[in-house]
Amino acid sequence: MGEICLDNLSIKELHETFKATFGRETTVKDKQWLKRRIAMGLTNSCDVSTSSFIIKDNKLVSKGGEGSCNKEAIEDQAVKPVDGSGKESSLNPGSKMEDQQIVSSERLRTCSKDYSCADEDPLKEQRNAKRIRKPTRRYIEELSEVESKEHGGKSIASVKNLGLGLMSSRSNTRPVRIASSNRITLRLDSLGGSGVQIPYVSRVRRSRPRKNVKALMEFHPNGIGMAAKLVKEAVDVHSSEPNRESEGIVLKAGSAPEQIQQQGQNMEPKNKDPSVYTPDDNPATVRAVKGGVRRKHHRAWTLSEVMKLVEGVSKYGAGRWSEIKRLAFASYSYRTSVDLKDKWRNLLKASLAQTPPDSRMGARKHASSVPIPMPVLLRVRELAEMQSQFPPNLSSSKLTGSAGRNVNETRSGYL
DNA sequence: TTTAGGG
DNA sequence: CCCTAAA
């Protein structure tokens, strides 16, 4: 019971799932470890209410009721440092993924240190030791999202103490959240005038100025547009380079993506208090003066997010994005209802195109994007198919789907 | 404001 | 992801 049914997956599949879940690859070859890891990644979102997904072979079964949150998996993880086992060689959890170089030394530390933070300390150590490796911004950003859930908008208040009067610029200031460790991160969308940003953590996103052309054009007459742009860029350059070392987690770490990753996974259930790193928005758009709207940083969808989305759709119906956003995605500050919609659209497309030919061609050209587990795709297709038939009944929306429906993966002999 | 679609 | 038309 404890173990999720990932057992039937091959190492390769586990790797894929792992990547899909955490957005990064892993070289760990230990099946057990992978399973635990994935299990956590998937269930750490225990509140997915009604059902937790279980992947079994190619079937996706929803396990109803019981708060089956595999605490076990997590505990196990903590105890993993048991080198006694013969498979120690593969025991390098979130350590450094591809860097098996420092492995040994780190492993030792892992043992001596407190289990709970086994993954963390070693990192610091090894980092000083040899690691110089470049940050790899992408990972940091994408993994930084912690799937912590539910934390009402309670954290919004205190922000005022910071003397940020500008957040009012847009009556609808996106809920500002306070990140765990005394670190405050906020994002003001001041599209209107002020557009000043508080570089508390100077996490401005950098990217190409892109086409603010339109905006610029309008102000051009006064040359202000240009000025604005320049300013914007300037700000950008200055505050951006330090990629978003989000929450003071990366602190001393030169960058090691692993750390972020860690935090997400290791976070023990009990420590889940809302204050722990709020997956706040910020990486999002930042505006400087008029029209410095950068694209939101691309957030790779993790498997768990996808699953939440799928479940959300199954419960509230496709199209009720705002609902799904509020309920199933309450914790993900980024991911707007529109994002959900878009993602669903993509999932749908993927599910329909499922396993077409793949023939000899270099199949996975851009395999970089998380491969979505077949089961999930099947579910997506099912839901779409089904929902198109029975337009979501507002009355029984909650009962629709999730309740008693089975996952009849319709023959789909594929794979 | 939220949806649906096109870009 | 962004943007926009509709609702």
GROMACS .gro file of C-alpha atoms (C1' of nucleotides) in nm:
model
  429
    1MET     CA    1   0.000   0.000   0.000
    2GLY     CA    2   0.268   0.231   0.091
    3GLU     CA    3   0.444   0.217  -0.232
    4ILE     CA    4   0.283   0.375  -0.520
    5CYS     CA    5   0.240   0.153  -0.810
    6LEU     CA    6   0.535   0.280  -0.995
    7ASP     CA    7   0.687  -0.054  -0.950
    8ASN     CA    8   0.605  -0.170  -1.291
    9LEU     CA    9   0.784   0.108  -1.457
   10SER     CA   10   1.122   0.053  -1.599
   11ILE     CA   11   1.412   0.261  -1.493
   12LYS     CA   12   1.384   0.446  -1.813
   13GLU     CA   13   1.024   0.521  -1.754
   14LEU     CA   14   1.096   0.623  -1.405
   15HIS     CA   15   1.349   0.861  -1.535
   16GLU     CA   16   1.101   1.011  -1.765
   17THR     CA   17   0.844   1.041  -1.498
   18PHE     CA   18   1.099   1.189  -1.272
   19LYS     CA   19   1.185   1.448  -1.524
   20ALA     CA   20   0.826   1.518  -1.586
   21THR     CA   21   0.769   1.563  -1.221
   22PHE     CA   22   1.062   1.771  -1.124
   23GLY     CA   23   1.164   1.919  -1.448
   24ARG     CA   24   1.511   1.796  -1.429
   25GLU     CA   25   1.681   1.483  -1.517
   26THR     CA   26   1.842   1.246  -1.289
   27THR     CA   27   2.112   0.997  -1.326
   28VAL     CA   28   2.021   0.802  -1.026
   29LYS     CA   29   1.973   0.450  -1.123
   30ASP     CA   30   1.824   0.322  -0.811
   31LYS     CA   31   1.471   0.227  -0.879
   32GLN     CA   32   1.365   0.255  -0.524
   33TRP     CA   33   1.494   0.600  -0.488
   34LEU     CA   34   1.333   0.711  -0.808
   35LYS     CA   35   1.005   0.573  -0.701
   36ARG     CA   36   1.011   0.738  -0.368
   37ARG     CA   37   1.109   1.058  -0.525
   38ILE     CA   38   0.839   1.050  -0.781
   39ALA     CA   39   0.586   0.937  -0.534
   40MET     CA   40   0.658   1.238  -0.326
   41GLY     CA   41   0.655   1.466  -0.617
   42LEU     CA   42   0.319   1.343  -0.711
   43THR     CA   43   0.163   1.322  -0.375
   44ASN     CA   44   0.323   1.610  -0.210
   45SER     CA   45   0.018   1.765  -0.343
   46CYS     CA   46  -0.185   1.554  -0.116
   47ASP     CA   47  -0.467   1.792  -0.109
   48VAL     CA   48  -0.564   1.697  -0.454
   49SER     CA   49  -0.870   1.601  -0.266
   50THR     CA   50  -1.083   1.318  -0.381
   51SER     CA   51  -0.824   1.121  -0.556
   52SER     CA   52  -0.463   1.072  -0.584
   53PHE     CA   53  -0.325   0.942  -0.899
   54ILE     CA   54  -0.154   0.624  -0.919
   55ILE     CA   55   0.030   0.518  -1.214
   56LYS     CA   56   0.033   0.159  -1.279
   57ASP     CA   57   0.171   0.034  -1.596
   58ASN     CA   58  -0.017   0.226  -1.846
   59LYS     CA   59  -0.319   0.273  -1.641
   60LEU     CA   60  -0.397   0.562  -1.434
   61VAL     CA   61  -0.599   0.471  -1.141
   62SER     CA   62  -0.745   0.711  -0.906
   63LYS     CA   63  -0.727   0.605  -0.554
   64GLY     CA   64  -1.018   0.743  -0.376
   65GLY     CA   65  -1.074   0.870  -0.031
   66GLU     CA   66  -0.815   0.788   0.227
   67GLY     CA   67  -0.552   1.042   0.264
   68SER     CA   68  -0.304   0.815   0.113
   69CYS     CA   69  -0.011   1.040   0.124
   70ASN     CA   70   0.268   0.797   0.144
   71LYS     CA   71   0.428   0.937   0.445
   72GLU     CA   72   0.627   0.631   0.423
   73ALA     CA   73   0.795   0.738   0.114
   74ILE     CA   74   0.905   1.051   0.277
   75GLU     CA   75   1.029   0.886   0.584
   76ASP     CA   76   1.217   0.641   0.386
   77GLN     CA   77   1.382   0.916   0.210
   78ALA     CA   78   1.509   1.056   0.527
   79VAL     CA   79   1.659   0.734   0.625
   80LYS     CA   80   1.805   0.660   0.294
   81PRO     CA   81   2.158   0.734   0.397
   82VAL     CA   82   2.182   0.380   0.505
   83ASP     CA   83   2.480   0.278   0.312
   84GLY     CA   84   2.452  -0.066   0.438
   85SER     CA   85   2.236  -0.157   0.151
   86GLY     CA   86   2.413  -0.289  -0.148
   87LYS     CA   87   2.279  -0.026  -0.375
   88GLU     CA   88   2.445   0.258  -0.212
   89SER     CA   89   2.618   0.346  -0.529
   90SER     CA   90   2.302   0.501  -0.648
   91LEU     CA   91   2.216   0.681  -0.337
   92ASN     CA   92   2.269   1.026  -0.444
   93PRO     CA   93   1.946   1.195  -0.409
   94GLY     CA   94   1.903   1.546  -0.505
   95SER     CA   95   2.268   1.594  -0.449
   96LYS     CA   96   2.407   1.704  -0.768
   97MET     CA   97   2.240   1.539  -1.050
   98GLU     CA   98   2.495   1.485  -1.312
   99ASP     CA   99   2.793   1.544  -1.100
  100GLN     CA  100   2.894   1.216  -0.975
  101GLN     CA  101   3.234   1.351  -0.914
  102ILE     CA  102   3.192   1.480  -0.568
  103VAL     CA  103   2.955   1.213  -0.490
  104SER     CA  104   3.158   1.009  -0.258
  105SER     CA  105   3.260   1.281  -0.026
  106GLU     CA  106   2.912   1.407  -0.010
  107ARG     CA  107   2.767   1.076   0.068
  108LEU     CA  108   2.978   1.048   0.370
  109ARG     CA  109   2.854   1.370   0.502
  110THR     CA  110   2.506   1.274   0.438
  111CYS     CA  111   2.546   1.000   0.684
  112SER     CA  112   2.689   1.195   0.962
  113LYS     CA  113   2.458   1.481   0.935
  114ASP     CA  114   2.113   1.495   1.061
  115TYR     CA  115   1.896   1.298   0.836
  116SER     CA  116   1.638   1.557   0.798
  117CYS     CA  117   1.871   1.785   0.621
  118ALA     CA  118   2.095   1.530   0.484
  119ASP     CA  119   2.065   1.667   0.141
  120GLU     CA  120   2.135   2.015   0.230
  121ASP     CA  121   2.453   2.017   0.427
  122PRO     CA  122   2.648   1.803   0.198
  123LEU     CA  123   2.573   2.045  -0.070
  124LYS     CA  124   2.726   2.335   0.102
  125GLU     CA  125   3.029   2.136   0.171
  126GLN     CA  126   3.087   1.998  -0.165
  127ARG     CA  127   3.009   2.328  -0.313
  128ASN     CA  128   3.299   2.491  -0.146
  129ALA     CA  129   3.509   2.200  -0.219
  130LYS     CA  130   3.493   2.180  -0.587
  131ARG     CA  131   3.177   2.296  -0.733
  132ILE     CA  132   3.213   2.594  -0.949
  133ARG     CA  133   2.967   2.490  -1.197
  134LYS     CA  134   2.760   2.750  -1.359
  135PRO     CA  135   2.414   2.817  -1.229
  136THR     CA  136   2.201   2.708  -1.511
  137ARG     CA  137   1.937   2.958  -1.456
  138ARG     CA  138   1.672   2.760  -1.619
  139TYR     CA  139   1.666   2.489  -1.365
  140ILE     CA  140   1.672   2.718  -1.080
  141GLU     CA  141   1.377   2.898  -1.201
  142GLU     CA  142   1.173   2.612  -1.303
  143LEU     CA  143   1.237   2.404  -1.004
  144SER     CA  144   1.200   2.673  -0.755
  145GLU     CA  145   0.834   2.626  -0.754
  146VAL     CA  146   0.739   2.433  -0.458
  147GLU     CA  147   0.420   2.259  -0.464
  148SER     CA  148   0.303   2.383  -0.140
  149LYS     CA  149  -0.058   2.427  -0.124
  150GLU     CA  150  -0.323   2.623   0.039
  151HIS     CA  151  -0.215   2.927   0.209
  152GLY     CA  152  -0.490   3.170   0.200
  153GLY     CA  153  -0.427   3.522   0.108
  154LYS     CA  154  -0.351   3.583   0.469
  155SER     CA  155   0.000   3.683   0.394
  156ILE     CA  156  -0.100   3.983   0.202
  157ALA     CA  157  -0.138   4.226   0.483
  158SER     CA  158   0.193   4.305   0.639
  159VAL     CA  159   0.335   4.412   0.316
  160LYS     CA  160   0.236   4.763   0.386
  161ASN     CA  161   0.495   4.787   0.651
  162LEU     CA  162   0.744   4.801   0.383
  163GLY     CA  163   0.623   5.131   0.276
  164LEU     CA  164   0.538   5.034  -0.068
  165GLY     CA  165   0.274   5.269  -0.160
  166LEU     CA  166   0.295   5.183  -0.517
  167MET     CA  167   0.119   4.861  -0.501
  168SER     CA  168  -0.193   5.056  -0.537
  169SER     CA  169  -0.117   5.160  -0.885
  170ARG     CA  170  -0.325   4.881  -1.010
  171SER     CA  171  -0.619   4.851  -0.783
  172ASN     CA  172  -0.589   4.484  -0.836
  173THR     CA  173  -0.247   4.434  -0.703
  174ARG     CA  174  -0.184   4.076  -0.740
  175PRO     CA  175  -0.173   3.920  -0.402
  176VAL     CA  176   0.162   3.986  -0.267
  177ARG     CA  177   0.308   3.709  -0.077
  178ILE     CA  178   0.568   3.688   0.178
  179ALA     CA  179   0.824   3.432   0.133
  180SER     CA  180   0.928   3.221   0.417
  181SER     CA  181   1.260   3.324   0.551
  182ASN     CA  182   1.198   3.684   0.619
  183ARG     CA  183   1.243   3.737   0.262
  184ILE     CA  184   0.991   3.932   0.088
  185THR     CA  185   0.921   3.900  -0.267
  186LEU     CA  186   0.669   4.093  -0.439
  187ARG     CA  187   0.566   4.192  -0.771
  188LEU     CA  188   0.382   4.502  -0.846
  189ASP     CA  189   0.231   4.532  -1.167
  190SER     CA  190   0.235   4.888  -1.222
  191LEU     CA  191   0.133   4.911  -1.568
  192GLY     CA  192   0.007   5.252  -1.521
  193GLY     CA  193   0.238   5.526  -1.417
  194SER     CA  194   0.485   5.463  -1.139
  195GLY     CA  195   0.597   5.121  -1.232
  196VAL     CA  196   0.869   5.124  -0.979
  197GLN     CA  197   0.986   4.799  -0.851
  198ILE     CA  198   1.123   4.718  -0.521
  199PRO     CA  199   1.432   4.521  -0.587
  200TYR     CA  200   1.431   4.359  -0.252
  201VAL     CA  201   1.557   4.054  -0.402
  202SER     CA  202   1.630   4.207  -0.726
  203ARG     CA  203   1.472   3.935  -0.909
  204VAL     CA  204   1.380   4.103  -1.220
  205ARG     CA  205   1.348   3.890  -1.506
  206ARG     CA  206   1.571   3.940  -1.794
  207SER     CA  207   1.479   3.873  -2.141
  208ARG     CA  208   1.481   4.048  -2.460
  209PRO     CA  209   1.309   4.383  -2.473
  210ARG     CA  210   1.084   4.220  -2.706
  211LYS     CA  211   0.814   4.399  -2.889
  212ASN     CA  212   0.703   4.679  -2.681
  213VAL     CA  213   0.706   4.848  -3.005
  214LYS     CA  214   0.344   4.920  -2.987
  215ALA     CA  215   0.369   5.087  -2.656
  216LEU     CA  216   0.671   5.277  -2.757
  217MET     CA  217   0.514   5.397  -3.069
  218GLU     CA  218   0.245   5.567  -2.880
  219PHE     CA  219   0.471   5.775  -2.671
  220HIS     CA  220   0.727   5.819  -2.927
  221PRO     CA  221   0.615   6.169  -3.014
  222ASN     CA  222   0.768   6.300  -2.702
  223GLY     CA  223   1.059   6.079  -2.714
  224ILE     CA  224   0.944   5.968  -2.379
  225GLY     CA  225   0.879   5.631  -2.508
  226MET     CA  226   1.239   5.591  -2.587
  227ALA     CA  227   1.347   5.721  -2.257
  228ALA     CA  228   1.114   5.488  -2.087
  229LYS     CA  229   1.251   5.203  -2.272
  230LEU     CA  230   1.601   5.291  -2.191
  231VAL     CA  231   1.521   5.319  -1.831
  232LYS     CA  232   1.351   4.995  -1.835
  233GLU     CA  233   1.638   4.824  -1.993
  234ALA     CA  234   1.876   4.977  -1.757
  235VAL     CA  235   1.685   4.854  -1.464
  236ASP     CA  236   1.664   4.528  -1.625
  237VAL     CA  237   2.026   4.483  -1.676
  238HIS     CA  238   2.111   4.580  -1.330
  239SER     CA  239   1.876   4.382  -1.130
  240SER     CA  240   1.830   4.095  -1.355
  241GLU     CA  241   2.148   3.908  -1.389
  242PRO     CA  242   2.116   3.754  -1.052
  243ASN     CA  243   1.867   3.514  -1.178
  244ARG     CA  244   1.596   3.477  -0.939
  245GLU     CA  245   1.772   3.326  -0.653
  246SER     CA  246   1.435   3.303  -0.513
  247GLU     CA  247   1.379   3.266  -0.148
  248GLY     CA  248   1.696   3.283   0.044
  249ILE     CA  249   1.741   2.928  -0.019
  250VAL     CA  250   2.005   2.958  -0.270
  251LEU     CA  251   2.180   3.192  -0.043
  252LYS     CA  252   2.538   3.099  -0.026
  253ALA     CA  253   2.499   2.842  -0.282
  254GLY     CA  254   2.666   2.957  -0.590
  255SER     CA  255   2.357   2.837  -0.753
  256ALA     CA  256   2.336   2.467  -0.741
  257PRO     CA  257   2.000   2.391  -0.887
  258GLU     CA  258   1.990   2.088  -0.674
  259GLN     CA  259   1.919   2.286  -0.370
  260ILE     CA  260   1.606   2.433  -0.494
  261GLN     CA  261   1.497   2.106  -0.610
  262GLN     CA  262   1.569   1.970  -0.272
  263GLN     CA  263   1.370   2.211  -0.084
  264GLY     CA  264   1.073   2.118  -0.283
  265GLN     CA  265   1.100   1.753  -0.226
  266ASN     CA  266   1.239   1.730   0.115
  267MET     CA  267   0.999   1.956   0.269
  268GLU     CA  268   0.839   1.736   0.518
  269PRO     CA  269   0.469   1.742   0.545
  270LYS     CA  270   0.479   1.877   0.891
  271ASN     CA  271   0.686   2.169   0.782
  272LYS     CA  272   0.444   2.254   0.523
  273ASP     CA  273   0.336   2.566   0.689
  274PRO     CA  274   0.232   2.827   0.443
  275SER     CA  275   0.518   3.042   0.533
  276VAL     CA  276   0.759   2.813   0.375
  277TYR     CA  277   0.850   2.957   0.048
  278THR     CA  278   0.549   3.072  -0.121
  279PRO     CA  279   0.558   2.983  -0.479
  280ASP     CA  280   0.488   3.334  -0.550
  281ASP     CA  281   0.457   3.491  -0.878
  282ASN     CA  282   0.719   3.745  -0.921
  283PRO     CA  283   0.924   3.572  -1.181
  284ALA     CA  284   0.650   3.699  -1.382
  285THR     CA  285   0.633   4.011  -1.569
  286VAL     CA  286   0.800   4.312  -1.437
  287ARG     CA  287   0.736   4.644  -1.577
  288ALA     CA  288   0.942   4.944  -1.570
  289VAL     CA  289   0.786   5.248  -1.712
  290LYS     CA  290   0.537   5.233  -1.986
  291GLY     CA  291   0.530   4.911  -2.160
  292GLY     CA  292   0.813   4.712  -2.023
  293VAL     CA  293   0.602   4.403  -2.011
  294ARG     CA  294   0.825   4.113  -2.027
  295ARG     CA  295   0.698   3.778  -2.089
  296LYS     CA  296   0.641   3.574  -1.786
  297HIS     CA  297   0.927   3.348  -1.735
  298HIS     CA  298   0.850   3.017  -1.880
  299ARG     CA  299   0.751   2.782  -1.610
  300ALA     CA  300   0.777   2.427  -1.719
  301TRP     CA  301   0.475   2.239  -1.611
  302THR     CA  302   0.558   1.968  -1.373
  303LEU     CA  303   0.385   1.642  -1.373
  304SER     CA  304   0.212   1.717  -1.052
  305GLU     CA  305   0.081   2.037  -1.191
  306VAL     CA  306  -0.048   1.862  -1.494
  307MET     CA  307  -0.214   1.610  -1.279
  308LYS     CA  308  -0.376   1.870  -1.071
  309LEU     CA  309  -0.501   2.029  -1.379
  310VAL     CA  310  -0.638   1.706  -1.507
  311GLU     CA  311  -0.807   1.637  -1.188
  312GLY     CA  312  -0.940   1.981  -1.172
  313VAL     CA  313  -1.093   1.944  -1.510
  314SER     CA  314  -1.242   1.617  -1.415
  315LYS     CA  315  -1.401   1.770  -1.114
  316TYR     CA  316  -1.508   2.107  -1.227
  317GLY     CA  317  -1.515   2.056  -1.595
  318ALA     CA  318  -1.302   2.189  -1.871
  319GLY     CA  319  -1.369   2.550  -1.922
  320ARG     CA  320  -1.417   2.638  -1.563
  321TRP     CA  321  -1.063   2.757  -1.540
  322SER     CA  322  -1.114   3.017  -1.283
  323GLU     CA  323  -1.272   2.760  -1.059
  324ILE     CA  324  -0.997   2.518  -1.109
  325LYS     CA  325  -0.753   2.791  -1.052
  326ARG     CA  326  -0.905   2.883  -0.722
  327LEU     CA  327  -0.960   2.538  -0.595
  328ALA     CA  328  -0.706   2.302  -0.733
  329PHE     CA  329  -0.441   2.559  -0.799
  330ALA     CA  330  -0.484   2.785  -0.507
  331SER     CA  331  -0.127   2.734  -0.412
  332TYR     CA  332   0.024   2.804  -0.743
  333SER     CA  333   0.032   3.174  -0.769
  334TYR     CA  334   0.168   3.168  -1.112
  335ARG     CA  335  -0.044   2.970  -1.348
  336THR     CA  336  -0.336   3.180  -1.418
  337SER     CA  337  -0.662   3.043  -1.529
  338VAL     CA  338  -0.553   3.126  -1.876
  339ASP     CA  339  -0.243   2.924  -1.829
  340LEU     CA  340  -0.451   2.636  -1.721
  341LYS     CA  341  -0.664   2.670  -2.023
  342ASP     CA  342  -0.366   2.679  -2.250
  343LYS     CA  343  -0.210   2.387  -2.085
  344TRP     CA  344  -0.522   2.190  -2.118
  345ARG     CA  345  -0.535   2.274  -2.480
  346ASN     CA  346  -0.187   2.139  -2.519
  347LEU     CA  347  -0.257   1.832  -2.321
  348LEU     CA  348  -0.553   1.766  -2.535
  349LYS     CA  349  -0.354   1.800  -2.845
  350ALA     CA  350  -0.093   1.571  -2.705
  351SER     CA  351  -0.343   1.317  -2.598
  352LEU     CA  352  -0.499   1.304  -2.935
  353ALA     CA  353  -0.176   1.279  -3.115
  354GLN     CA  354  -0.069   1.022  -2.866
  355THR     CA  355   0.195   0.794  -2.988
  356PRO     CA  356   0.143   0.852  -3.353
  357PRO     CA  357   0.428   0.717  -3.555
  358ASP     CA  358   0.750   0.813  -3.389
  359SER     CA  359   0.905   0.603  -3.658
  360ARG     CA  360   1.277   0.600  -3.703
  361MET     CA  361   1.320   0.972  -3.700
  362GLY     CA  362   1.510   1.122  -3.417
  363ALA     CA  363   1.189   1.094  -3.229
  364ARG     CA  364   1.273   1.305  -2.932
  365LYS     CA  365   1.425   1.605  -3.086
  366HIS     CA  366   1.308   1.835  -2.825
  367ALA     CA  367   1.244   1.577  -2.565
  368SER     CA  368   1.346   1.849  -2.335
  369SER     CA  369   0.989   1.918  -2.249
  370VAL     CA  370   0.860   1.694  -1.985
  371PRO     CA  371   0.714   1.386  -2.133
  372ILE     CA  372   0.371   1.340  -2.003
  373PRO     CA  373   0.296   0.992  -1.884
  374MET     CA  374   0.074   0.804  -2.112
  375PRO     CA  375  -0.185   0.734  -1.846
  376VAL     CA  376  -0.234   1.098  -1.795
  377LEU     CA  377  -0.276   1.164  -2.159
  378LEU     CA  378  -0.531   0.894  -2.179
  379ARG     CA  379  -0.717   1.048  -1.897
  380VAL     CA  380  -0.707   1.379  -2.067
  381ARG     CA  381  -0.851   1.237  -2.377
  382GLU     CA  382  -1.118   1.061  -2.184
  383LEU     CA  383  -1.219   1.367  -2.000
  384ALA     CA  384  -1.231   1.574  -2.309
  385GLU     CA  385  -1.430   1.318  -2.491
  386MET     CA  386  -1.665   1.264  -2.210
  387GLN     CA  387  -1.714   1.623  -2.124
  388SER     CA  388  -1.797   1.716  -2.474
  389GLN     CA  389  -2.085   1.482  -2.446
  390PHE     CA  390  -2.219   1.588  -2.116
  391PRO     CA  391  -2.169   1.953  -2.088
  392PRO     CA  392  -2.066   2.011  -1.733
  393ASN     CA  393  -2.369   2.030  -1.517
  394LEU     CA  394  -2.333   2.321  -1.295
  395SER     CA  395  -2.542   2.148  -1.039
  396SER     CA  396  -2.336   1.840  -1.007
  397SER     CA  397  -2.010   1.975  -1.122
  398LYS     CA  398  -1.838   1.838  -0.822
  399LEU     CA  399  -1.977   1.500  -0.871
  400THR     CA  400  -1.898   1.497  -1.232
  401GLY     CA  401  -1.615   1.274  -1.310
  402SER     CA  402  -1.403   1.226  -1.008
  403ALA     CA  403  -1.666   1.047  -0.812
  404GLY     CA  404  -1.737   0.709  -0.947
  405ARG     CA  405  -1.598   0.709  -1.287
  406ASN     CA  406  -1.340   0.462  -1.381
  407VAL     CA  407  -1.054   0.506  -1.599
  408ASN     CA  408  -1.149   0.287  -1.879
  409GLU     CA  409  -0.854   0.339  -2.093
  410THR     CA  410  -1.058   0.239  -2.383
  411ARG     CA  411  -0.880  -0.033  -2.564
  412SER     CA  412  -0.621   0.202  -2.697
  413GLY     CA  413  -0.404  -0.094  -2.750
  414TYR     CA  414  -0.115   0.135  -2.798
  415LEU     CA  415   0.186   0.091  -2.595
  416DT     C1'  416  -1.377   3.944  -1.506
  417DT     C1'  417  -1.360   3.522  -1.720
  418DT     C1'  418  -1.364   3.236  -2.161
  419DA     C1'  419  -1.231   3.098  -2.595
  420DG     C1'  420  -0.916   3.122  -2.968
  421DG     C1'  421  -0.564   3.286  -3.256
  422DG     C1'  422  -0.090   3.426  -3.268
  423DC     C1'  423   0.305   3.257  -2.324
  424DC     C1'  424   0.059   3.686  -2.500
  425DC     C1'  425  -0.334   3.934  -2.692
  426DT     C1'  426  -0.802   4.019  -2.787
  427DA     C1'  427  -1.280   3.961  -2.882
  428DA     C1'  428  -1.704   3.816  -2.645
  429DA     C1'  429  -1.975   3.715  -2.295
   0.00000   0.00000   0.00000
